[in-house]
Coordinates of N, CA and C in Angstrom, one line a residue:
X18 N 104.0 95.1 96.1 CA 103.5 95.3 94.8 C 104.2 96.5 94.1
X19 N 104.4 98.0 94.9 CA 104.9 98.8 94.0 C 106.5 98.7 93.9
X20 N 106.9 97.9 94.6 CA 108.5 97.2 94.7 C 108.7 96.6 93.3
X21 N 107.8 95.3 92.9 CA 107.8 94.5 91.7 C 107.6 95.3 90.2
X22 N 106.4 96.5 90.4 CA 106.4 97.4 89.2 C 107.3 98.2 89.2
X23 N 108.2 99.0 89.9 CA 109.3 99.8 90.0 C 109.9 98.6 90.0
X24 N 110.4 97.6 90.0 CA 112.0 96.4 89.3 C 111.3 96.1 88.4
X25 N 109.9 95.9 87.4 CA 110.0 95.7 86.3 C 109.8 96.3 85.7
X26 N 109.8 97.6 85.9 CA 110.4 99.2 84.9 C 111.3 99.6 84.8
X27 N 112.3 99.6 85.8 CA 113.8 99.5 85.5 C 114.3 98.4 84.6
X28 N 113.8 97.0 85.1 CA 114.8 96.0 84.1 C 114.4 96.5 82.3
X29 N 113.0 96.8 82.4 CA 112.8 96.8 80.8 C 113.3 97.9 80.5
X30 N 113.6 99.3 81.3 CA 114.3 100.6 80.7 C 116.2 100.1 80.6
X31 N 116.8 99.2 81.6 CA 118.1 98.6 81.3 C 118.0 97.5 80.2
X32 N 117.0 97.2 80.1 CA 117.3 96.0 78.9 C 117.5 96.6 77.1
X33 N 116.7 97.6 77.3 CA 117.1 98.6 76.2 C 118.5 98.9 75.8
X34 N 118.6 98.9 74.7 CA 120.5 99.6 74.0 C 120.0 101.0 73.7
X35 N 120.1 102.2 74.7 CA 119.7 103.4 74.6 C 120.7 103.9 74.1
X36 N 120.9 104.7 73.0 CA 121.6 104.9 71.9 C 121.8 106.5 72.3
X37 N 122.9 106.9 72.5 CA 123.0 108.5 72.8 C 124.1 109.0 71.3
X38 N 123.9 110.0 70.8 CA 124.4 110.7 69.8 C 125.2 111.9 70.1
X39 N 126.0 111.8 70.4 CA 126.7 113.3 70.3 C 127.1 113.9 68.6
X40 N 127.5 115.2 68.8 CA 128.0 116.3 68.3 C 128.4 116.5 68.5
X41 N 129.8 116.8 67.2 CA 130.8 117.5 67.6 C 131.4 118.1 66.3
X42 N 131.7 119.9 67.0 CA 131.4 120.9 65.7 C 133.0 120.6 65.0
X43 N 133.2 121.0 64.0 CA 135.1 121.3 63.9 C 135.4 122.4 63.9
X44 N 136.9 122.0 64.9 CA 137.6 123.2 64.6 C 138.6 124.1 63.6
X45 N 137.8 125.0 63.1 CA 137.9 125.3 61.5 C 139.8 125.6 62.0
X46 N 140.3 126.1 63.1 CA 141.6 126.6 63.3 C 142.3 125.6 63.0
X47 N 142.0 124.6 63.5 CA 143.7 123.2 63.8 C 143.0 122.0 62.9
X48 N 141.6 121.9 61.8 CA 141.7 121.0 60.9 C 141.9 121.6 59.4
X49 N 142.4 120.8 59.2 CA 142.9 121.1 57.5 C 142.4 119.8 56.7
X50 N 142.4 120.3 55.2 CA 142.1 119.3 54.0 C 143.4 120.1 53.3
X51 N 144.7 119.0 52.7 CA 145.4 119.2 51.8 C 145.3 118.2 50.7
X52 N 146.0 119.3 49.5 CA 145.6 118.6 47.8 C 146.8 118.2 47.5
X53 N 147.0 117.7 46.4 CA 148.3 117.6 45.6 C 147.6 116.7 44.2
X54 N 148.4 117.6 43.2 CA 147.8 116.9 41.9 C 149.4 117.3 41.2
X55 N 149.4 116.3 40.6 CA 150.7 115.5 40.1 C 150.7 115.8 38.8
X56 N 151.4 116.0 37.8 CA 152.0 116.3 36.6 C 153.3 116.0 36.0
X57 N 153.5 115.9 34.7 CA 154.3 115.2 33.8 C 155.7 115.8 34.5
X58 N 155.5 117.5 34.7 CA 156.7 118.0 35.2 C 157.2 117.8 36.8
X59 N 156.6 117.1 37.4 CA 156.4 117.3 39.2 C 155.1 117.7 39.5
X60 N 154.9 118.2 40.7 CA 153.4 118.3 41.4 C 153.3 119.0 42.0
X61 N 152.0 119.8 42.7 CA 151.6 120.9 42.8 C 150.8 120.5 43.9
X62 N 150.9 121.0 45.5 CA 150.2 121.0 46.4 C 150.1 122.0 47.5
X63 N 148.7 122.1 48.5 CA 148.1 123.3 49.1 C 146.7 122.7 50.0
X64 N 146.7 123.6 50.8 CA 145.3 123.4 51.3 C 144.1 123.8 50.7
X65 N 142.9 123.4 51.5 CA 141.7 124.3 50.9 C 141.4 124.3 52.5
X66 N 140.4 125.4 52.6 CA 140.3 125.7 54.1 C 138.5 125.1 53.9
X67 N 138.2 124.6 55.6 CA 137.0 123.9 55.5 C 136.2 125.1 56.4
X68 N 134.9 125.2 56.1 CA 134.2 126.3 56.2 C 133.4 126.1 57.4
X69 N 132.8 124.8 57.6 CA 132.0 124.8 58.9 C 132.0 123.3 58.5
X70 N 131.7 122.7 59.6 CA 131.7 121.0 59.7 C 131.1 120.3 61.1
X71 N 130.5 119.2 61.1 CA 130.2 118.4 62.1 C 130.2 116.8 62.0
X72 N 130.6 116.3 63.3 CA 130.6 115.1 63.0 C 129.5 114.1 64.2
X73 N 128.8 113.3 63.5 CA 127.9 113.0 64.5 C 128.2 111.5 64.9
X74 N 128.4 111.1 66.4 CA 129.2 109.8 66.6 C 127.6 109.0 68.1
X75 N 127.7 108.0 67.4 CA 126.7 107.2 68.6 C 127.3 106.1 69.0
X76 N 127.5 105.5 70.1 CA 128.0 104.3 71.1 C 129.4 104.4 70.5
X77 N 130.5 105.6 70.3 CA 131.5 105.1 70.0 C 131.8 105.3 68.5
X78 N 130.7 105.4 67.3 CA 130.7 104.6 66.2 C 130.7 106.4 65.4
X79 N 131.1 106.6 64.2 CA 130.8 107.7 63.2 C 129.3 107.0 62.5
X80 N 128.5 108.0 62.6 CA 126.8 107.7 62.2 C 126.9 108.5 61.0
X81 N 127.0 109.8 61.2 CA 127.2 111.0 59.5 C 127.7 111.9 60.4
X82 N 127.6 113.3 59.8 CA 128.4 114.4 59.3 C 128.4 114.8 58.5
X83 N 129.1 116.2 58.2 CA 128.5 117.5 56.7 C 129.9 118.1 56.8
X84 N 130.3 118.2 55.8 CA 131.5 119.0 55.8 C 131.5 120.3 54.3
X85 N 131.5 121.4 54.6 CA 131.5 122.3 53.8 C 133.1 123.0 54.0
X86 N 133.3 123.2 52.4 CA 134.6 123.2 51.8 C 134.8 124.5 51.1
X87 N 135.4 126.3 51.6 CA 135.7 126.9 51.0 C 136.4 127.2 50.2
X88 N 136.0 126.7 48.3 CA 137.1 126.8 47.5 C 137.4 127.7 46.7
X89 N 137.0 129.0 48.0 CA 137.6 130.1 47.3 C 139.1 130.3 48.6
X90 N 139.0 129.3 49.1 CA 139.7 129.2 50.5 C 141.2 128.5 50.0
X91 N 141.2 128.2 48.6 CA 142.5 127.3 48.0 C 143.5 128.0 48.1
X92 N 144.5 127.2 48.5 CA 146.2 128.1 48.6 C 146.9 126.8 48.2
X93 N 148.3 127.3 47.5 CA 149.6 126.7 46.9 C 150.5 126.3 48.1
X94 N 151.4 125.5 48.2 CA 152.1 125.8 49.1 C 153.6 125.3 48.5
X95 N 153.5 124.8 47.5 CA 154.6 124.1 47.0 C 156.1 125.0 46.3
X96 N 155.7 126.6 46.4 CA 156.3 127.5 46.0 C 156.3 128.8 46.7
X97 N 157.2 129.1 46.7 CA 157.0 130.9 47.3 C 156.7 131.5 46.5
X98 N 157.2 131.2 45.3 CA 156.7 132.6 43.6 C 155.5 133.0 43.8
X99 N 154.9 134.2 44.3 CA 153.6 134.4 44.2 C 152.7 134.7 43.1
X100 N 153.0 134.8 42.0 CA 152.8 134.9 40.6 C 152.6 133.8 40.1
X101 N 153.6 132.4 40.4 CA 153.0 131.0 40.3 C 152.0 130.7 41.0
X102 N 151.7 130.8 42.3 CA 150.7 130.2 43.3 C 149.6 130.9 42.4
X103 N 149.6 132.3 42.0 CA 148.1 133.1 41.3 C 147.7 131.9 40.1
X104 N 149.4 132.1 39.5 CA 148.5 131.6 38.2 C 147.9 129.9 38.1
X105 N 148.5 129.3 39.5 CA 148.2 127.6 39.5 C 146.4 128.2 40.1
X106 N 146.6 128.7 41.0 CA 145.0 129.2 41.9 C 143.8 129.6 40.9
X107 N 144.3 130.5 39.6 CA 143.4 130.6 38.5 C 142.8 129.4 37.7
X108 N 144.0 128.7 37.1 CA 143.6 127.4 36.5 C 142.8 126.6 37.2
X109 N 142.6 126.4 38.1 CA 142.2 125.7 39.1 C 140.7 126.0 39.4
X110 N 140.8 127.4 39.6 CA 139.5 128.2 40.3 C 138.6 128.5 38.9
X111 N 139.2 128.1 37.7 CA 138.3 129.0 36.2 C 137.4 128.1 36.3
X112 N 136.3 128.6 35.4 CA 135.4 127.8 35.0 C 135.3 125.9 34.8
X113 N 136.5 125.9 34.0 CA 136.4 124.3 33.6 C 136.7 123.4 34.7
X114 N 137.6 124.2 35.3 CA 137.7 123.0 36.7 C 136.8 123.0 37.5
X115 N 137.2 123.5 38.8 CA 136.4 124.3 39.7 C 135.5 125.3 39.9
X116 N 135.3 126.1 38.7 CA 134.5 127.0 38.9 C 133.7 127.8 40.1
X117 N 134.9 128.1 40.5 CA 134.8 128.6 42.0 C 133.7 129.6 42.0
X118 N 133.9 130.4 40.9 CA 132.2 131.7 40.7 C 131.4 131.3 40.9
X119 N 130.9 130.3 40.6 CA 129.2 129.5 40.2 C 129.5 128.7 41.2
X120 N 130.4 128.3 41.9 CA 130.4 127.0 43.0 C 131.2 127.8 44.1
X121 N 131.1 128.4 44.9 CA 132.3 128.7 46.0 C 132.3 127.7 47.3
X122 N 131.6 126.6 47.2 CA 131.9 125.7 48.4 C 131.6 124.1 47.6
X123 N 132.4 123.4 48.1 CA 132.0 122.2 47.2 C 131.5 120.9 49.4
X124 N 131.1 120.3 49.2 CA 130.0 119.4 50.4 C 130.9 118.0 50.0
X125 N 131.0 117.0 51.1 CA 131.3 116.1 52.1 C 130.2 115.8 52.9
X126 N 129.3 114.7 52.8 CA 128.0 114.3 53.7 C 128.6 112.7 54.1
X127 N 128.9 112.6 55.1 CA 129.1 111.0 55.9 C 127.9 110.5 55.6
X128 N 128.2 109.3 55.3 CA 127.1 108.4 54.8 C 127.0 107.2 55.9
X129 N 128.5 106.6 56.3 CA 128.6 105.6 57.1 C 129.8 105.1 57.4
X130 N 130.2 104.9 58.6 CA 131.8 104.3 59.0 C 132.0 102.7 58.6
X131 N 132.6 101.9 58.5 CA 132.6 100.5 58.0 C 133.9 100.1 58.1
X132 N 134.4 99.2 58.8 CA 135.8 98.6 58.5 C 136.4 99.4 58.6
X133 N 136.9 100.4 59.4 CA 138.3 101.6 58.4 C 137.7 102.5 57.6
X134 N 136.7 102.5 57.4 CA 136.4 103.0 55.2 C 135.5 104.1 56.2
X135 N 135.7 105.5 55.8 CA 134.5 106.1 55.7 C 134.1 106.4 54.7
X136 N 132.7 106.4 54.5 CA 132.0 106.5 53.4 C 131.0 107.5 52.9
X137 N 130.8 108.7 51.9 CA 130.2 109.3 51.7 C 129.9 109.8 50.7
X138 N 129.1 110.9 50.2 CA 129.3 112.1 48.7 C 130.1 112.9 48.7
X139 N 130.7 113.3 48.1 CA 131.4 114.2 47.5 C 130.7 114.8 46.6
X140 N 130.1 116.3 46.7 CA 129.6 117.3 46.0 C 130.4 117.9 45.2
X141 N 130.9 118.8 44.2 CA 131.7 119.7 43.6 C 131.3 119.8 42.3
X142 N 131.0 121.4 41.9 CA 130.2 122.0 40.9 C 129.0 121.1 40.5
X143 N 128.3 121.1 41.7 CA 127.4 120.3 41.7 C 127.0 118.8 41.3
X144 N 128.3 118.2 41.3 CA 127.9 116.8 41.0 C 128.6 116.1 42.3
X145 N 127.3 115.2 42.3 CA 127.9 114.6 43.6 C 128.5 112.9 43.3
X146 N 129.2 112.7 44.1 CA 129.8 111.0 43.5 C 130.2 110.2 45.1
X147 N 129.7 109.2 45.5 CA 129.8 108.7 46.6 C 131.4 108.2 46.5
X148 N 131.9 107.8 47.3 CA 133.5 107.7 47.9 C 133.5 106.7 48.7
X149 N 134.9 106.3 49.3 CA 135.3 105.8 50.1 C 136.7 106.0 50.5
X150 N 137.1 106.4 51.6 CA 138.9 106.1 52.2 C 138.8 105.8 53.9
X151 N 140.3 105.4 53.7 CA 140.5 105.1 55.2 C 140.5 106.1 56.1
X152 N 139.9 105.9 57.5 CA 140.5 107.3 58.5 C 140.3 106.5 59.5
X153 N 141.1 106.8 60.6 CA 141.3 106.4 61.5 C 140.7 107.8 62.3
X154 N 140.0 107.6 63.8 CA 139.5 108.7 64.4 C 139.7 108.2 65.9
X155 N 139.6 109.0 66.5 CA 139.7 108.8 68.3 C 138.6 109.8 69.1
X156 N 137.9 109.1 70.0 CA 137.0 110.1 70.6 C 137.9 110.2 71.9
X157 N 137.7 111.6 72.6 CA 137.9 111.7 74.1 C 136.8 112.4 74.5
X158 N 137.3 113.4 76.1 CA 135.6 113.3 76.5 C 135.4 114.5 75.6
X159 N 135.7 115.4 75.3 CA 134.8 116.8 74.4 C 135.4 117.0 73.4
X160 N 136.3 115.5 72.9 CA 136.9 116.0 71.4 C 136.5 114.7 70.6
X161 N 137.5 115.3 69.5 CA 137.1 114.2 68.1 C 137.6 114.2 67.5
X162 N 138.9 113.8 66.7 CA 140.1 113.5 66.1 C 140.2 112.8 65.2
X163 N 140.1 112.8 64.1 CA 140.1 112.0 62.8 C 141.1 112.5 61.7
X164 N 142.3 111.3 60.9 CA 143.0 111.6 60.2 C 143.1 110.7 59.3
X165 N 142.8 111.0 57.7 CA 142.5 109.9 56.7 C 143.7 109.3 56.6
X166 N 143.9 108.6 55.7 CA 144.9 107.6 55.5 C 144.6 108.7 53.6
X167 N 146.0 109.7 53.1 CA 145.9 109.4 51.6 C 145.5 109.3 50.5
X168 N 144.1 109.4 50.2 CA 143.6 109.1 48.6 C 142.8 109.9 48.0
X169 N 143.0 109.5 46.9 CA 142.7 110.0 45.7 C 141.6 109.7 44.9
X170 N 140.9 110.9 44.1 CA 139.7 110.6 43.1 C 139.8 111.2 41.8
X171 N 139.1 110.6 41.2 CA 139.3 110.7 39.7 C 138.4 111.8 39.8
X172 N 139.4 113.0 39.1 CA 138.6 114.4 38.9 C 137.7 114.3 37.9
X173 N 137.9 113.6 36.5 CA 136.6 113.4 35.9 C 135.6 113.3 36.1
X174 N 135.4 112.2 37.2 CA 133.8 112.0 37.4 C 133.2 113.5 37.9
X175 N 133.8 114.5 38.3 CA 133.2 115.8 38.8 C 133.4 116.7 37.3
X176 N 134.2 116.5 36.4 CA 133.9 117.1 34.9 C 135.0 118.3 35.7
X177 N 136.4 117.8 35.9 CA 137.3 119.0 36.1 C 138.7 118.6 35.6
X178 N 138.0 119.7 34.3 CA 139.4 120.0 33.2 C 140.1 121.3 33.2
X179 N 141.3 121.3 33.0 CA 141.9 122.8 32.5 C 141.6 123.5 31.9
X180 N 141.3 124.4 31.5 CA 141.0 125.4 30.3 C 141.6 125.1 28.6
X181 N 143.4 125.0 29.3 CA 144.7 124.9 28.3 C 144.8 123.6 27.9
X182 N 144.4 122.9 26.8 CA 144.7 121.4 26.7 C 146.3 121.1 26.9
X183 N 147.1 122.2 27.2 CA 148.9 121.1 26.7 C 148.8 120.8 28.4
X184 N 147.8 121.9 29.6 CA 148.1 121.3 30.8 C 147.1 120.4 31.2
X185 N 146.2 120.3 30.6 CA 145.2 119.3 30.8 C 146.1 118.2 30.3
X186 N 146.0 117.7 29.3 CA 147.3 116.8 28.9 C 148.1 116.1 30.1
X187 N 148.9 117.3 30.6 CA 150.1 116.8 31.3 C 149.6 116.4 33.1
X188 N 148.4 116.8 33.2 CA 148.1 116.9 34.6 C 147.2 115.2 34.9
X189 N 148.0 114.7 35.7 CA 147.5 113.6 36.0 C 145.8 113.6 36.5
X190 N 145.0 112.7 36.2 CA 143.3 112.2 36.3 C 143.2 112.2 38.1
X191 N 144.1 111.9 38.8 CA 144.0 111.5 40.1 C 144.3 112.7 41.0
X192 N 143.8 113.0 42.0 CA 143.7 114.1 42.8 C 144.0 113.4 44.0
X193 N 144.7 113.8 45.2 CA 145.3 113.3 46.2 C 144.7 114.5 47.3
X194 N 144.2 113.7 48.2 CA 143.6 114.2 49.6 C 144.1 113.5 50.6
X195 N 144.2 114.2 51.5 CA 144.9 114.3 53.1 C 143.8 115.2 54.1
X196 N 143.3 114.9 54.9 CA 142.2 115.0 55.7 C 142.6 115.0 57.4
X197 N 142.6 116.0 57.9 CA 142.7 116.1 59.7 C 141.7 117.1 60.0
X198 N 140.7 116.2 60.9 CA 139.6 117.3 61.5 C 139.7 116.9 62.9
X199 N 139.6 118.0 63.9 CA 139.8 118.3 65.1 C 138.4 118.8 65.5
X200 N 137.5 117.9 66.2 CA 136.1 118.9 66.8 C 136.0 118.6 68.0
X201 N 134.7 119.6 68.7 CA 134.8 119.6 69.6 C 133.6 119.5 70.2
X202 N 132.9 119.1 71.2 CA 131.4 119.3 71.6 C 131.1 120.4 72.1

């Protein structure tokens, strides 16, 4: 008798799909987010450094995740002139775009993995606008490797204009991101 209730407590606890969740923090050292925004004269690109981040994965699968983005953390890289890199870093950081004063971290919240696509909000100067791009990721046993595929958002929907209309003008609508996060349990 207590043979048959101990095998019919195990089959109903294996018959279960027991779902385990890991965590895994990033490492702010070896992941990066790089920019590039494009203009009439050529283009302009740099990182922004990510401030704290996690990615939460069950059976295998990306479930969510939070990513905070220091954009007081922005750098040029497309030139040595350091007088250029200030003055691109200003336009960028003023009020009309970024407004890095009133906003110094702009949010990334995973919403859900699908096909390829990850999918989430995008926060910045407080407006948030759900997204989609491709990333390809790899789990091992205490890591987590993810590297998007490329794309771009229309900085309007976040209300990010230049100050100077002749470079508003000239600066392409489309913002280009490139995404490698490295975490770890």
């Amino acid at each position: 008798m207590k043979i048959n209730i101990l095998t019919l407590t195990l089959s109903i606890l294996l018959s279960f799909n027991i779902a385990y969740t890991q965590t895994y923090k990033v490492d702010l050292e070896k992941s990066k987010l790089e920019w590039k925004s494009v203009k009439i004269t050529g283009e302009h690109y740099g990182e922004v450094k990510i401030q704290s981040g996690f990615v939460e994965i069950e059976n295998g699968k990306i479930i969510g995740g939070n990513f905070i983005i220091d954009m007081k953390g922005m750098s040029v890289v497309d030139t040595d002139d350091e007088e250029k890199q200030k003055d691109i870093i200003d336009d960028i950081s003023g009020k009309t775009f970024f407004n890095v004063k009133e906003f110094p971290t702009a949010k990334f919240e995973i919403t859900k993995y699908y096909n390829g696509f990850l999918y989430g909000d995008l926060t910045i100067k407080g407006i948030t606008v759900s997204i989609q791009f491709k990333t390809q990721f790899k789990i091992g046993n205490k890591s987590f490797i993810a590297k998007t595929i490329p794309f771009t958002i229309d900085r309007r929907k976040w209300k990010l204009k230049l100050s100077n209309w002749i470079k508003e003008s000239a600066v392409d609508n489309e913002l280009e991101f490139n995404v490698y996060i490295q975490a770890i349990k």
